[in-house]
């Protein structure tokens, strides 16, 4: 004789239950008292009443809904789905491994640079001082992101002092000040600053190798200040990489 679940287009699922598990009255008659483990046949199916469908989902994943057990059951509460429990476990694993040597880890901080005059400025040493933790990384990637629309970041020559000056002159020729802009509310230097910021870019990605930024010998990190009085500038630094397996730092 077909079961009610089969008649509804469903199926019967066997669930293993430990001996002595406190059960609700619905399942108590199905558990033999002299068995260490029994298998309870539970009817499931897509056409079951709405109130039972959440239980069927747990049964198909070999998880018995806590609503069928007593309060002392070790099963998770109905509000804690398997996916939520897995997410919690993954978060705990990441937290435990965050500082473990040889593991891939994340580091993020936001720094504030002092006000610079309008122009292009090499700030490699300031960035390095702001993240001494980089010396712990064997390999990785660093992202620098300036949190402004009238300043920018770039990489260019760090040796000749003429290069930053020529860069500023070139940008002024590309985006000159004047009345030909619609947006003049904040001064003649403002709209050209927005144009220069978009041209140069607001972020940089730099590889990390043996505790240092993997820059070329003539490469430096530039902060480009495009306003006459821009004020202090904030830069968010995010590092993702693997620390040394021995826990030491590079010198």
PDB file of N, CA and C in Angstrom, residues 34-129:
ATOM      1  N   UNK A  34      14.901  -0.722  22.900  1.00  0.00           N
ATOM      2  CA  UNK A  34      16.079  -1.573  23.074  1.00  0.00           C
ATOM      3  C   UNK A  34      17.084  -1.409  21.939  1.00  0.00           C
ATOM      4  N   UNK A  35      17.049  -0.289  21.205  1.00  0.00           N
ATOM      5  CA  UNK A  35      17.943  -0.102  20.063  1.00  0.00           C
ATOM      6  C   UNK A  35      18.889   1.058  20.337  1.00  0.00           C
ATOM      7  N   UNK A  36      20.159   0.837  19.997  1.00  0.00           N
ATOM      8  CA  UNK A  36      21.121   1.925  20.136  1.00  0.00           C
ATOM      9  C   UNK A  36      20.862   3.029  19.126  1.00  0.00           C
ATOM     10  N   UNK A  37      20.528   2.654  17.917  1.00  0.00           N
ATOM     11  CA  UNK A  37      20.209   3.610  16.865  1.00  0.00           C
ATOM     12  C   UNK A  37      19.055   3.060  16.061  1.00  0.00           C
ATOM     13  N   UNK A  38      18.142   3.879  15.707  1.00  0.00           N
ATOM     14  CA  UNK A  38      17.036   3.440  14.874  1.00  0.00           C
ATOM     15  C   UNK A  38      16.916   4.376  13.680  1.00  0.00           C
ATOM     16  N   UNK A  39      16.169   3.957  12.699  1.00  0.00           N
ATOM     17  CA  UNK A  39      15.911   4.787  11.532  1.00  0.00           C
ATOM     18  C   UNK A  39      14.417   5.051  11.463  1.00  0.00           C
ATOM     19  N   UNK A  40      14.091   6.314  11.538  1.00  0.00           N
ATOM     20  CA  UNK A  40      12.691   6.720  11.513  1.00  0.00           C
ATOM     21  C   UNK A  40      12.344   7.129  10.097  1.00  0.00           C
ATOM     22  N   UNK A  41      11.262   6.577   9.573  1.00  0.00           N
ATOM     23  CA  UNK A  41      10.837   6.911   8.223  1.00  0.00           C
ATOM     24  C   UNK A  41       9.940   8.137   8.282  1.00  0.00           C
ATOM     25  N   UNK A  42      10.381   9.198   7.642  1.00  0.00           N
ATOM     26  CA  UNK A  42       9.650  10.459   7.665  1.00  0.00           C
ATOM     27  C   UNK A  42       9.151  10.770   6.275  1.00  0.00           C
ATOM     28  N   UNK A  43       7.885  11.108   6.163  1.00  0.00           N
ATOM     29  CA  UNK A  43       7.297  11.377   4.864  1.00  0.00           C
ATOM     30  C   UNK A  43       7.574  12.812   4.449  1.00  0.00           C
ATOM     31  N   UNK A  44       8.063  12.950   3.218  1.00  0.00           N
ATOM     32  CA  UNK A  44       8.328  14.272   2.694  1.00  0.00           C
ATOM     33  C   UNK A  44       7.753  14.390   1.292  1.00  0.00           C
ATOM     34  N   UNK A  45       7.613  15.583   0.810  1.00  0.00           N
ATOM     35  CA  UNK A  45       7.108  15.782  -0.541  1.00  0.00           C
ATOM     36  C   UNK A  45       6.774  17.222  -0.790  1.00  0.00           C
ATOM     37  N   UNK A  46       6.847  17.660  -2.055  1.00  0.00           N
ATOM     38  CA  UNK A  46       6.612  19.068  -2.364  1.00  0.00           C
ATOM     39  C   UNK A  46       5.182  19.522  -2.131  1.00  0.00           C
ATOM     40  N   UNK A  47       4.254  18.547  -2.030  1.00  0.00           N
ATOM     41  CA  UNK A  47       2.860  18.953  -1.846  1.00  0.00           C
ATOM     42  C   UNK A  47       2.395  18.824  -0.413  1.00  0.00           C
ATOM     43  N   UNK A  48       3.342  18.589   0.537  1.00  0.00           N
ATOM     44  CA  UNK A  48       2.962  18.541   1.938  1.00  0.00           C
ATOM     45  C   UNK A  48       2.492  19.912   2.390  1.00  0.00           C
ATOM     46  N   UNK A  49       1.751  19.974   3.491  1.00  0.00           N
ATOM     47  CA  UNK A  49       1.295  21.289   3.993  1.00  0.00           C
ATOM     48  C   UNK A  49       2.467  22.218   4.217  1.00  0.00           C
ATOM     49  N   UNK A  50       2.201  23.504   4.076  1.00  0.00           N
ATOM     50  CA  UNK A  50       3.254  24.514   4.184  1.00  0.00           C
ATOM     51  C   UNK A  50       3.992  24.424   5.508  1.00  0.00           C
ATOM     52  N   UNK A  51       3.274  24.062   6.596  1.00  0.00           N
ATOM     53  CA  UNK A  51       3.889  24.030   7.925  1.00  0.00           C
ATOM     54  C   UNK A  51       4.969  22.962   8.035  1.00  0.00           C
ATOM     55  N   UNK A  52       4.943  21.929   7.148  1.00  0.00           N
ATOM     56  CA  UNK A  52       5.905  20.847   7.238  1.00  0.00           C
ATOM     57  C   UNK A  52       7.056  20.977   6.248  1.00  0.00           C
ATOM     58  N   UNK A  53       6.960  21.940   5.312  1.00  0.00           N
ATOM     59  CA  UNK A  53       7.965  21.983   4.259  1.00  0.00           C
ATOM     60  C   UNK A  53       9.340  22.360   4.780  1.00  0.00           C
ATOM     61  N   UNK A  54       9.394  23.223   5.811  1.00  0.00           N
ATOM     62  CA  UNK A  54      10.706  23.598   6.337  1.00  0.00           C
ATOM     63  C   UNK A  54      11.380  22.408   6.983  1.00  0.00           C
ATOM     64  N   UNK A  55      10.586  21.462   7.545  1.00  0.00           N
ATOM     65  CA  UNK A  55      11.169  20.265   8.126  1.00  0.00           C
ATOM     66  C   UNK A  55      11.715  19.351   7.029  1.00  0.00           C
ATOM     67  N   UNK A  56      10.973  19.229   5.925  1.00  0.00           N
ATOM     68  CA  UNK A  56      11.421  18.357   4.848  1.00  0.00           C
ATOM     69  C   UNK A  56      12.759  18.811   4.293  1.00  0.00           C
ATOM     70  N   UNK A  57      12.976  20.113   4.232  1.00  0.00           N
ATOM     71  CA  UNK A  57      14.240  20.617   3.711  1.00  0.00           C
ATOM     72  C   UNK A  57      15.397  20.127   4.581  1.00  0.00           C
ATOM     73  N   UNK A  58      15.203  20.144   5.901  1.00  0.00           N
ATOM     74  CA  UNK A  58      16.241  19.668   6.806  1.00  0.00           C
ATOM     75  C   UNK A  58      16.424  18.153   6.687  1.00  0.00           C
ATOM     76  N   UNK A  59      15.332  17.402   6.480  1.00  0.00           N
ATOM     77  CA  UNK A  59      15.440  15.959   6.350  1.00  0.00           C
ATOM     78  C   UNK A  59      16.266  15.587   5.129  1.00  0.00           C
ATOM     79  N   UNK A  60      16.042  16.281   4.036  1.00  0.00           N
ATOM     80  CA  UNK A  60      16.770  15.943   2.812  1.00  0.00           C
ATOM     81  C   UNK A  60      18.275  16.164   2.994  1.00  0.00           C
ATOM     82  N   UNK A  61      18.640  17.040   3.908  1.00  0.00           N
ATOM     83  CA  UNK A  61      20.055  17.281   4.190  1.00  0.00           C
ATOM     84  C   UNK A  61      20.531  16.437   5.373  1.00  0.00           C
ATOM     85  N   UNK A  62      19.780  15.378   5.711  1.00  0.00           N
ATOM     86  CA  UNK A  62      20.117  14.479   6.821  1.00  0.00           C
ATOM     87  C   UNK A  62      20.238  15.243   8.130  1.00  0.00           C
ATOM     88  N   UNK A  63      19.381  16.258   8.289  1.00  0.00           N
ATOM     89  CA  UNK A  63      19.340  17.018   9.537  1.00  0.00           C
ATOM     90  C   UNK A  63      17.907  16.954  10.064  1.00  0.00           C
ATOM     91  N   UNK A  64      17.771  16.599  11.318  1.00  0.00           N
ATOM     92  CA  UNK A  64      16.452  16.499  11.917  1.00  0.00           C
ATOM     93  C   UNK A  64      16.113  17.832  12.550  1.00  0.00           C
ATOM     94  N   UNK A  65      14.976  18.391  12.199  1.00  0.00           N
ATOM     95  CA  UNK A  65      14.581  19.682  12.740  1.00  0.00           C
ATOM     96  C   UNK A  65      14.474  19.615  14.251  1.00  0.00           C
ATOM     97  N   UNK A  66      14.977  20.647  14.918  1.00  0.00           N
ATOM     98  CA  UNK A  66      14.943  20.673  16.380  1.00  0.00           C
ATOM     99  C   UNK A  66      13.520  20.700  16.901  1.00  0.00           C
ATOM    100  N   UNK A  67      12.538  21.065  16.065  1.00  0.00           N
ATOM    101  CA  UNK A  67      11.153  21.103  16.526  1.00  0.00           C
ATOM    102  C   UNK A  67      10.622  19.709  16.814  1.00  0.00           C
ATOM    103  N   UNK A  68      11.326  18.624  16.336  1.00  0.00           N
ATOM    104  CA  UNK A  68      10.896  17.259  16.593  1.00  0.00           C
ATOM    105  C   UNK A  68      11.543  16.685  17.841  1.00  0.00           C
ATOM    106  N   UNK A  69      12.495  17.409  18.438  1.00  0.00           N
ATOM    107  CA  UNK A  69      13.221  16.922  19.604  1.00  0.00           C
ATOM    108  C   UNK A  69      12.859  17.719  20.840  1.00  0.00           C
ATOM    109  N   UNK A  70      13.270  17.182  21.996  1.00  0.00           N
ATOM    110  CA  UNK A  70      13.085  17.900  23.243  1.00  0.00           C
ATOM    111  C   UNK A  70      14.109  19.010  23.378  1.00  0.00           C
ATOM    112  N   UNK A  71      13.986  19.766  24.464  1.00  0.00           N
ATOM    113  CA  UNK A  71      14.860  20.922  24.649  1.00  0.00           C
ATOM    114  C   UNK A  71      16.306  20.534  24.884  1.00  0.00           C
ATOM    115  N   UNK A  72      16.580  19.281  25.291  1.00  0.00           N
ATOM    116  CA  UNK A  72      17.960  18.881  25.555  1.00  0.00           C
ATOM    117  C   UNK A  72      18.670  18.344  24.337  1.00  0.00           C
ATOM    118  N   UNK A  73      18.029  18.368  23.182  1.00  0.00           N
ATOM    119  CA  UNK A  73      18.648  17.850  21.968  1.00  0.00           C
ATOM    120  C   UNK A  73      19.826  18.713  21.568  1.00  0.00           C
ATOM    121  N   UNK A  74      20.923  18.082  21.084  1.00  0.00           N
ATOM    122  CA  UNK A  74      22.071  18.870  20.647  1.00  0.00           C
ATOM    123  C   UNK A  74      21.885  19.504  19.289  1.00  0.00           C
ATOM    124  N   UNK A  75      20.755  19.242  18.613  1.00  0.00           N
ATOM    125  CA  UNK A  75      20.537  19.808  17.286  1.00  0.00           C
ATOM    126  C   UNK A  75      20.390  21.307  17.376  1.00  0.00           C
ATOM    127  N   UNK A  76      20.738  22.043  16.302  1.00  0.00           N
ATOM    128  CA  UNK A  76      20.624  23.502  16.325  1.00  0.00           C
ATOM    129  C   UNK A  76      19.182  23.927  16.390  1.00  0.00           C
ATOM    130  N   UNK A  77      18.888  25.121  16.918  1.00  0.00           N
ATOM    131  CA  UNK A  77      17.517  25.612  16.991  1.00  0.00           C
ATOM    132  C   UNK A  77      16.958  25.822  15.593  1.00  0.00           C
ATOM    133  N   UNK A  78      15.610  25.854  15.446  1.00  0.00           N
ATOM    134  CA  UNK A  78      15.009  25.983  14.122  1.00  0.00           C
ATOM    135  C   UNK A  78      15.499  27.208  13.383  1.00  0.00           C
ATOM    136  N   UNK A  79      15.847  28.295  14.082  1.00  0.00           N
ATOM    137  CA  UNK A  79      16.254  29.522  13.414  1.00  0.00           C
ATOM    138  C   UNK A  79      17.648  29.434  12.834  1.00  0.00           C
ATOM    139  N   UNK A  80      18.445  28.430  13.270  1.00  0.00           N
ATOM    140  CA  UNK A  80      19.805  28.297  12.764  1.00  0.00           C
ATOM    141  C   UNK A  80      19.830  27.286  11.645  1.00  0.00           C
ATOM    142  N   UNK A  81      19.809  27.722  10.409  1.00  0.00           N
ATOM    143  CA  UNK A  81      19.817  26.855   9.249  1.00  0.00           C
ATOM    144  C   UNK A  81      21.194  26.252   9.076  1.00  0.00           C
ATOM    145  N   UNK A  82      21.322  25.116   8.313  1.00  0.00           N
ATOM    146  CA  UNK A  82      22.650  24.540   8.069  1.00  0.00           C
ATOM    147  C   UNK A  82      23.602  25.528   7.448  1.00  0.00           C
ATOM    148  N   UNK A  83      23.104  26.358   6.518  1.00  0.00           N
ATOM    149  CA  UNK A  83      23.994  27.322   5.870  1.00  0.00           C
ATOM    150  C   UNK A  83      24.500  28.355   6.865  1.00  0.00           C
ATOM    151  N   UNK A  84      23.627  28.784   7.810  1.00  0.00           N
ATOM    152  CA  UNK A  84      24.056  29.756   8.817  1.00  0.00           C
ATOM    153  C   UNK A  84      25.098  29.155   9.736  1.00  0.00           C
ATOM    154  N   UNK A  85      24.886  27.868  10.122  1.00  0.00           N
ATOM    155  CA  UNK A  85      25.859  27.201  10.978  1.00  0.00           C
ATOM    156  C   UNK A  85      27.198  27.071  10.271  1.00  0.00           C
ATOM    157  N   UNK A  86      27.168  26.745   8.966  1.00  0.00           N
ATOM    158  CA  UNK A  86      28.403  26.630   8.202  1.00  0.00           C
ATOM    159  C   UNK A  86      29.112  27.964   8.112  1.00  0.00           C
ATOM    160  N   UNK A  87      28.324  29.051   7.927  1.00  0.00           N
ATOM    161  CA  UNK A  87      28.923  30.380   7.830  1.00  0.00           C
ATOM    162  C   UNK A  87      29.606  30.757   9.135  1.00  0.00           C
ATOM    163  N   UNK A  88      28.972  30.404  10.271  1.00  0.00           N
ATOM    164  CA  UNK A  88      29.574  30.710  11.567  1.00  0.00           C
ATOM    165  C   UNK A  88      30.884  29.951  11.743  1.00  0.00           C
ATOM    166  N   UNK A  89      30.886  28.679  11.323  1.00  0.00           N
ATOM    167  CA  UNK A  89      32.100  27.885  11.440  1.00  0.00           C
ATOM    168  C   UNK A  89      33.204  28.444  10.567  1.00  0.00           C
ATOM    169  N   UNK A  90      32.841  28.862   9.336  1.00  0.00           N
ATOM    170  CA  UNK A  90      33.848  29.423   8.436  1.00  0.00           C
ATOM    171  C   UNK A  90      34.432  30.702   9.004  1.00  0.00           C
ATOM    172  N   UNK A  91      33.572  31.549   9.592  1.00  0.00           N
ATOM    173  CA  UNK A  91      34.044  32.795  10.186  1.00  0.00           C
ATOM    174  C   UNK A  91      35.011  32.517  11.330  1.00  0.00           C
ATOM    175  N   UNK A  92      34.695  31.512  12.144  1.00  0.00           N
ATOM    176  CA  UNK A  92      35.578  31.158  13.253  1.00  0.00           C
ATOM    177  C   UNK A  92      36.918  30.645  12.741  1.00  0.00           C
ATOM    178  N   UNK A  93      36.880  29.817  11.684  1.00  0.00           N
ATOM    179  CA  UNK A  93      38.120  29.306  11.120  1.00  0.00           C
ATOM    180  C   UNK A  93      38.996  30.438  10.602  1.00  0.00           C
ATOM    181  N   UNK A  94      38.373  31.410   9.911  1.00  0.00           N
ATOM    182  CA  UNK A  94      39.133  32.539   9.388  1.00  0.00           C
ATOM    183  C   UNK A  94      39.738  33.360  10.516  1.00  0.00           C
ATOM    184  N   UNK A  95      38.966  33.549  11.586  1.00  0.00           N
ATOM    185  CA  UNK A  95      39.468  34.336  12.710  1.00  0.00           C
ATOM    186  C   UNK A  95      40.662  33.647  13.360  1.00  0.00           C
ATOM    187  N   UNK A  96      40.585  32.312  13.491  1.00  0.00           N
ATOM    188  CA  UNK A  96      41.681  31.580  14.109  1.00  0.00           C
ATOM    189  C   UNK A  96      42.936  31.585  13.250  1.00  0.00           C
ATOM    190  N   UNK A  97      42.739  31.624  11.917  1.00  0.00           N
ATOM    191  CA  UNK A  97      43.881  31.567  11.006  1.00  0.00           C
ATOM    192  C   UNK A  97      44.389  32.931  10.605  1.00  0.00           C
ATOM    193  N   UNK A  98      43.726  33.997  11.062  1.00  0.00           N
ATOM    194  CA  UNK A  98      44.034  35.343  10.561  1.00  0.00           C
ATOM    195  C   UNK A  98      45.483  35.719  10.769  1.00  0.00           C
ATOM    196  N   UNK A  99      46.052  35.347  11.918  1.00  0.00           N
ATOM    197  CA  UNK A  99      47.412  35.749  12.214  1.00  0.00           C
ATOM    198  C   UNK A  99      48.396  34.584  12.150  1.00  0.00           C
ATOM    199  N   UNK A 100      47.928  33.428  11.661  1.00  0.00           N
ATOM    200  CA  UNK A 100      48.818  32.272  11.635  1.00  0.00           C
ATOM    201  C   UNK A 100      49.857  32.419  10.539  1.00  0.00           C
ATOM    202  N   UNK A 101      51.135  32.195  10.845  1.00  0.00           N
ATOM    203  CA  UNK A 101      52.178  32.287   9.823  1.00  0.00           C
ATOM    204  C   UNK A 101      51.903  31.301   8.693  1.00  0.00           C
ATOM    205  N   UNK A 102      52.192  31.726   7.460  1.00  0.00           N
ATOM    206  CA  UNK A 102      51.990  30.866   6.313  1.00  0.00           C
ATOM    207  C   UNK A 102      50.570  30.846   5.797  1.00  0.00           C
ATOM    208  N   UNK A 103      49.656  31.547   6.440  1.00  0.00           N
ATOM    209  CA  UNK A 103      48.265  31.594   6.016  1.00  0.00           C
ATOM    210  C   UNK A 103      47.992  32.882   5.253  1.00  0.00           C
ATOM    211  N   UNK A 104      47.006  32.824   4.372  1.00  0.00           N
ATOM    212  CA  UNK A 104      46.601  34.026   3.662  1.00  0.00           C
ATOM    213  C   UNK A 104      45.773  34.898   4.590  1.00  0.00           C
ATOM    214  N   UNK A 105      46.182  36.143   4.768  1.00  0.00           N
ATOM    215  CA  UNK A 105      45.529  37.032   5.723  1.00  0.00           C
ATOM    216  C   UNK A 105      45.236  38.379   5.072  1.00  0.00           C
ATOM    217  N   UNK A 106      44.363  39.127   5.729  1.00  0.00           N
ATOM    218  CA  UNK A 106      43.987  40.473   5.295  1.00  0.00           C
ATOM    219  C   UNK A 106      44.425  41.489   6.337  1.00  0.00           C
ATOM    220  N   UNK A 107      44.802  42.664   5.861  1.00  0.00           N
ATOM    221  CA  UNK A 107      45.129  43.790   6.734  1.00  0.00           C
ATOM    222  C   UNK A 107      44.598  45.047   6.072  1.00  0.00           C
ATOM    223  N   UNK A 108      43.927  45.888   6.845  1.00  0.00           N
ATOM    224  CA  UNK A 108      43.399  47.132   6.273  1.00  0.00           C
ATOM    225  C   UNK A 108      43.469  48.243   7.310  1.00  0.00           C
ATOM    226  N   UNK A 109      43.914  49.420   6.857  1.00  0.00           N
ATOM    227  CA  UNK A 109      43.917  50.589   7.714  1.00  0.00           C
ATOM    228  C   UNK A 109      43.787  51.831   6.845  1.00  0.00           C
ATOM    229  N   UNK A 110      43.266  52.898   7.440  1.00  0.00           N
ATOM    230  CA  UNK A 110      43.141  54.181   6.755  1.00  0.00           C
ATOM    231  C   UNK A 110      44.063  55.179   7.438  1.00  0.00           C
ATOM    232  N   UNK A 111      44.907  55.823   6.650  1.00  0.00           N
ATOM    233  CA  UNK A 111      45.859  56.781   7.191  1.00  0.00           C
ATOM    234  C   UNK A 111      45.504  58.181   6.701  1.00  0.00           C
ATOM    235  N   UNK A 112      45.979  59.171   7.412  1.00  0.00           N
ATOM    236  CA  UNK A 112      45.758  60.566   7.014  1.00  0.00           C
ATOM    237  C   UNK A 112      47.099  61.218   6.715  1.00  0.00           C
ATOM    238  N   UNK A 113      47.210  61.729   5.506  1.00  0.00           N
ATOM    239  CA  UNK A 113      48.418  62.432   5.101  1.00  0.00           C
ATOM    240  C   UNK A 113      48.263  63.920   5.394  1.00  0.00           C
ATOM    241  N   UNK A 114      49.337  64.592   5.758  1.00  0.00           N
ATOM    242  CA  UNK A 114      49.243  66.034   6.054  1.00  0.00           C
ATOM    243  C   UNK A 114      48.929  66.812   4.776  1.00  0.00           C
ATOM    244  N   UNK A 115      48.481  68.050   4.912  1.00  0.00           N
ATOM    245  CA  UNK A 115      48.192  68.863   3.723  1.00  0.00           C
ATOM    246  C   UNK A 115      49.445  69.082   2.869  1.00  0.00           C
ATOM    247  N   UNK A 116      49.286  68.929   1.568  1.00  0.00           N
ATOM    248  CA  UNK A 116      50.347  69.214   0.613  1.00  0.00           C
ATOM    249  C   UNK A 116      49.910  70.369  -0.277  1.00  0.00           C
ATOM    250  N   UNK A 117      50.879  71.130  -0.768  1.00  0.00           N
ATOM    251  CA  UNK A 117      50.545  72.176  -1.724  1.00  0.00           C
ATOM    252  C   UNK A 117      50.143  71.531  -3.047  1.00  0.00           C
ATOM    253  N   UNK A 118      49.521  72.300  -3.879  1.00  0.00           N
ATOM    254  CA  UNK A 118      49.092  71.781  -5.173  1.00  0.00           C
ATOM    255  C   UNK A 118      50.306  71.277  -5.953  1.00  0.00           C
ATOM    256  N   UNK A 119      50.165  70.079  -6.504  1.00  0.00           N
ATOM    257  CA  UNK A 119      51.270  69.486  -7.254  1.00  0.00           C
ATOM    258  C   UNK A 119      51.358  67.984  -7.007  1.00  0.00           C
ATOM    259  N   UNK A 120      52.422  67.371  -7.497  1.00  0.00           N
ATOM    260  CA  UNK A 120      52.645  65.932  -7.389  1.00  0.00           C
ATOM    261  C   UNK A 120      53.754  65.676  -6.367  1.00  0.00           C
ATOM    262  N   UNK A 121      53.513  64.715  -5.468  1.00  0.00           N
ATOM    263  CA  UNK A 121      54.422  64.500  -4.340  1.00  0.00           C
ATOM    264  C   UNK A 121      54.704  63.004  -4.168  1.00  0.00           C
ATOM    265  N   UNK A 122      55.969  62.663  -4.003  1.00  0.00           N
ATOM    266  CA  UNK A 122      56.368  61.274  -3.767  1.00  0.00           C
ATOM    267  C   UNK A 122      56.135  60.945  -2.291  1.00  0.00           C
ATOM    268  N   UNK A 123      55.314  59.933  -2.030  1.00  0.00           N
ATOM    269  CA  UNK A 123      54.934  59.595  -0.648  1.00  0.00           C
ATOM    270  C   UNK A 123      55.262  58.141  -0.299  1.00  0.00           C
ATOM    271  N   UNK A 124      56.171  57.525  -1.037  1.00  0.00           N
ATOM    272  CA  UNK A 124      56.483  56.112  -0.808  1.00  0.00           C
ATOM    273  C   UNK A 124      56.888  55.853   0.647  1.00  0.00           C
ATOM    274  N   UNK A 125      57.769  56.663   1.178  1.00  0.00           N
ATOM    275  CA  UNK A 125      58.258  56.438   2.546  1.00  0.00           C
ATOM    276  C   UNK A 125      57.147  56.610   3.579  1.00  0.00           C
ATOM    277  N   UNK A 126      56.239  57.566   3.351  1.00  0.00           N
ATOM    278  CA  UNK A 126      55.122  57.762   4.279  1.00  0.00           C
ATOM    279  C   UNK A 126      54.206  56.541   4.309  1.00  0.00           C
ATOM    280  N   UNK A 127      53.955  55.967   3.155  1.00  0.00           N
ATOM    281  CA  UNK A 127      53.107  54.776   3.087  1.00  0.00           C
ATOM    282  C   UNK A 127      53.794  53.604   3.778  1.00  0.00           C
ATOM    283  N   UNK A 128      55.069  53.431   3.535  1.00  0.00           N
ATOM    284  CA  UNK A 128      55.809  52.326   4.155  1.00  0.00           C
ATOM    285  C   UNK A 128      55.810  52.451   5.679  1.00  0.00           C
ATOM    286  N   UNK A 129      55.978  53.659   6.177  1.00  0.00           N
ATOM    287  CA  UNK A 129      55.963  53.852   7.639  1.00  0.00           C
ATOM    288  C   UNK A 129      54.583  53.575   8.225  1.00  0.00           C
TER     289      UNK A 129
END
